[in-house]
């Protein structure tokens, strides 16, 4: 009984420290779609760029800087939902893939901790 528990723990540790990349990362690389971090960074930069453009236009119109930034902040949210719809859907897909991967990893770890063999 103790031997099988030790083997299960050893398999769990091996699985946790395995350097193999997850299969979703390989599929994403083949599809040419960036990962979650790159997609979040791109979406964030696009939103900040829109904010800067709106604030700059308001500043050129003679609006004080702080007021221009506040108005740009309010206007940029709904405008970015319209302008960056494709980027937002890509972000949603990347989040769904990451969530599914984490759920699968969590379930696999729980099965290994229970001693279930899936080999």
Short mmCIF file of C-alpha atoms in Angstrom, two decimals:
data_model
loop_
_atom_site.label_atom_id
_atom_site.label_comp_id
_atom_site.label_asym_id
_atom_site.label_seq_id
_atom_site.Cartn_x
_atom_site.Cartn_y
_atom_site.Cartn_z
CA UNK A 1 0.00 0.00 0.00
CA UNK A 2 2.76 2.41 0.92
CA UNK A 3 4.74 1.45 -2.18
CA UNK A 4 1.91 2.36 -4.54
CA UNK A 5 1.40 5.69 -2.74
CA UNK A 6 5.08 6.51 -3.16
CA UNK A 7 4.97 5.57 -6.83
CA UNK A 8 1.90 7.77 -7.35
CA UNK A 9 3.61 10.69 -5.62
CA UNK A 10 6.74 10.12 -7.73
CA UNK A 11 4.64 10.12 -10.94
CA UNK A 12 2.93 13.31 -9.77
CA UNK A 13 6.26 15.00 -9.11
CA UNK A 14 7.57 13.83 -12.49
CA UNK A 15 4.48 15.22 -14.22
CA UNK A 16 4.75 18.51 -12.36
CA UNK A 17 8.43 19.00 -13.21
CA UNK A 18 8.23 17.71 -16.78
CA UNK A 19 9.69 20.24 -19.26
CA UNK A 20 7.36 19.18 -22.09
CA UNK A 21 5.21 22.02 -23.43
CA UNK A 22 1.44 21.65 -23.29
CA UNK A 23 -0.19 20.43 -26.52
CA UNK A 24 -2.24 23.64 -26.82
CA UNK A 25 0.96 25.68 -27.12
CA UNK A 26 2.12 23.52 -30.02
CA UNK A 27 -1.28 23.79 -31.72
CA UNK A 28 -1.28 27.60 -31.27
CA UNK A 29 2.22 27.82 -32.72
CA UNK A 30 1.10 25.81 -35.76
CA UNK A 31 -1.99 28.00 -36.16
CA UNK A 32 0.11 31.16 -35.92
CA UNK A 33 -1.98 32.53 -33.06
CA UNK A 34 -0.06 34.20 -30.22
CA UNK A 35 -0.36 33.01 -26.65
CA UNK A 36 -2.30 34.57 -23.82
CA UNK A 37 0.44 36.94 -22.63
CA UNK A 38 1.08 38.30 -26.13
CA UNK A 39 -2.63 38.75 -26.79
CA UNK A 40 -3.19 40.56 -23.48
CA UNK A 41 -0.20 42.80 -24.18
CA UNK A 42 -1.42 43.61 -27.69
CA UNK A 43 -4.95 44.40 -26.51
CA UNK A 44 -3.63 46.56 -23.67
CA UNK A 45 -1.33 48.49 -26.00
CA UNK A 46 -4.19 49.05 -28.45
CA UNK A 47 -6.44 50.38 -25.67
CA UNK A 48 -3.69 52.64 -24.32
CA UNK A 49 -2.95 53.88 -27.83
CA UNK A 50 -6.59 54.76 -28.36
CA UNK A 51 -6.62 56.58 -25.03
CA UNK A 52 -3.52 58.55 -26.05
CA UNK A 53 -4.96 59.47 -29.45
CA UNK A 54 -8.23 60.71 -27.94
CA UNK A 55 -6.39 62.68 -25.23
CA UNK A 56 -4.05 64.17 -27.86
CA UNK A 57 -6.96 65.26 -30.06
CA UNK A 58 -8.70 66.84 -27.10
CA UNK A 59 -5.45 68.50 -26.02
CA UNK A 60 -4.98 69.96 -29.51
CA UNK A 61 -8.53 71.30 -29.28
CA UNK A 62 -7.50 73.30 -26.22
CA UNK A 63 -8.91 71.06 -23.47
CA UNK A 64 -6.72 71.00 -20.31
CA UNK A 65 -4.58 67.85 -20.03
CA UNK A 66 -6.24 66.33 -16.96
CA UNK A 67 -9.73 66.89 -18.37
CA UNK A 68 -8.62 65.49 -21.74
CA UNK A 69 -7.27 62.36 -20.03
CA UNK A 70 -10.45 61.86 -18.01
CA UNK A 71 -12.72 62.32 -21.01
CA UNK A 72 -10.48 60.07 -23.11
CA UNK A 73 -10.67 57.40 -20.43
CA UNK A 74 -14.46 57.48 -20.48
CA UNK A 75 -14.76 57.62 -24.28
CA UNK A 76 -12.07 55.01 -24.99
CA UNK A 77 -13.90 52.13 -23.28
CA UNK A 78 -16.98 51.91 -25.51
CA UNK A 79 -15.00 52.98 -28.56
CA UNK A 80 -12.44 50.22 -28.02
CA UNK A 81 -15.25 47.66 -27.84
CA UNK A 82 -16.28 48.72 -31.32
CA UNK A 83 -12.86 49.27 -32.87
CA UNK A 84 -11.05 46.27 -31.39
CA UNK A 85 -13.80 43.66 -31.72
CA UNK A 86 -11.52 41.19 -33.53
CA UNK A 87 -8.72 41.66 -31.05
CA UNK A 88 -11.16 41.19 -28.19
CA UNK A 89 -12.48 37.93 -29.67
CA UNK A 90 -8.89 36.70 -30.04
CA UNK A 91 -8.32 37.59 -26.38
CA UNK A 92 -11.48 35.69 -25.42
CA UNK A 93 -10.26 32.61 -27.35
CA UNK A 94 -6.83 32.80 -25.69
CA UNK A 95 -8.47 33.04 -22.25
CA UNK A 96 -10.73 30.07 -23.03
CA UNK A 97 -7.75 27.96 -24.15
CA UNK A 98 -5.78 28.89 -21.03
CA UNK A 99 -8.77 28.12 -18.81
CA UNK A 100 -9.34 24.73 -20.49
CA UNK A 101 -5.64 23.89 -20.16
CA UNK A 102 -5.64 24.80 -16.46
CA UNK A 103 -8.78 22.76 -15.86
CA UNK A 104 -7.29 19.73 -17.60
CA UNK A 105 -4.04 20.08 -15.67
CA UNK A 106 -5.94 20.44 -12.40
CA UNK A 107 -8.07 17.36 -13.12
CA UNK A 108 -4.99 15.38 -14.13
CA UNK A 109 -3.20 16.36 -10.93
CA UNK A 110 -6.25 15.43 -8.83
CA UNK A 111 -6.45 12.06 -10.57
CA UNK A 112 -2.75 11.45 -9.93
CA UNK A 113 -3.16 12.42 -6.28
CA UNK A 114 -6.10 9.98 -5.98
CA UNK A 115 -3.84 7.29 -7.45
CA UNK A 116 -5.76 6.84 -10.67
CA UNK A 117 -3.52 5.62 -13.47
CA UNK A 118 -4.28 7.11 -16.87
CA UNK A 119 -1.26 5.55 -18.60
#
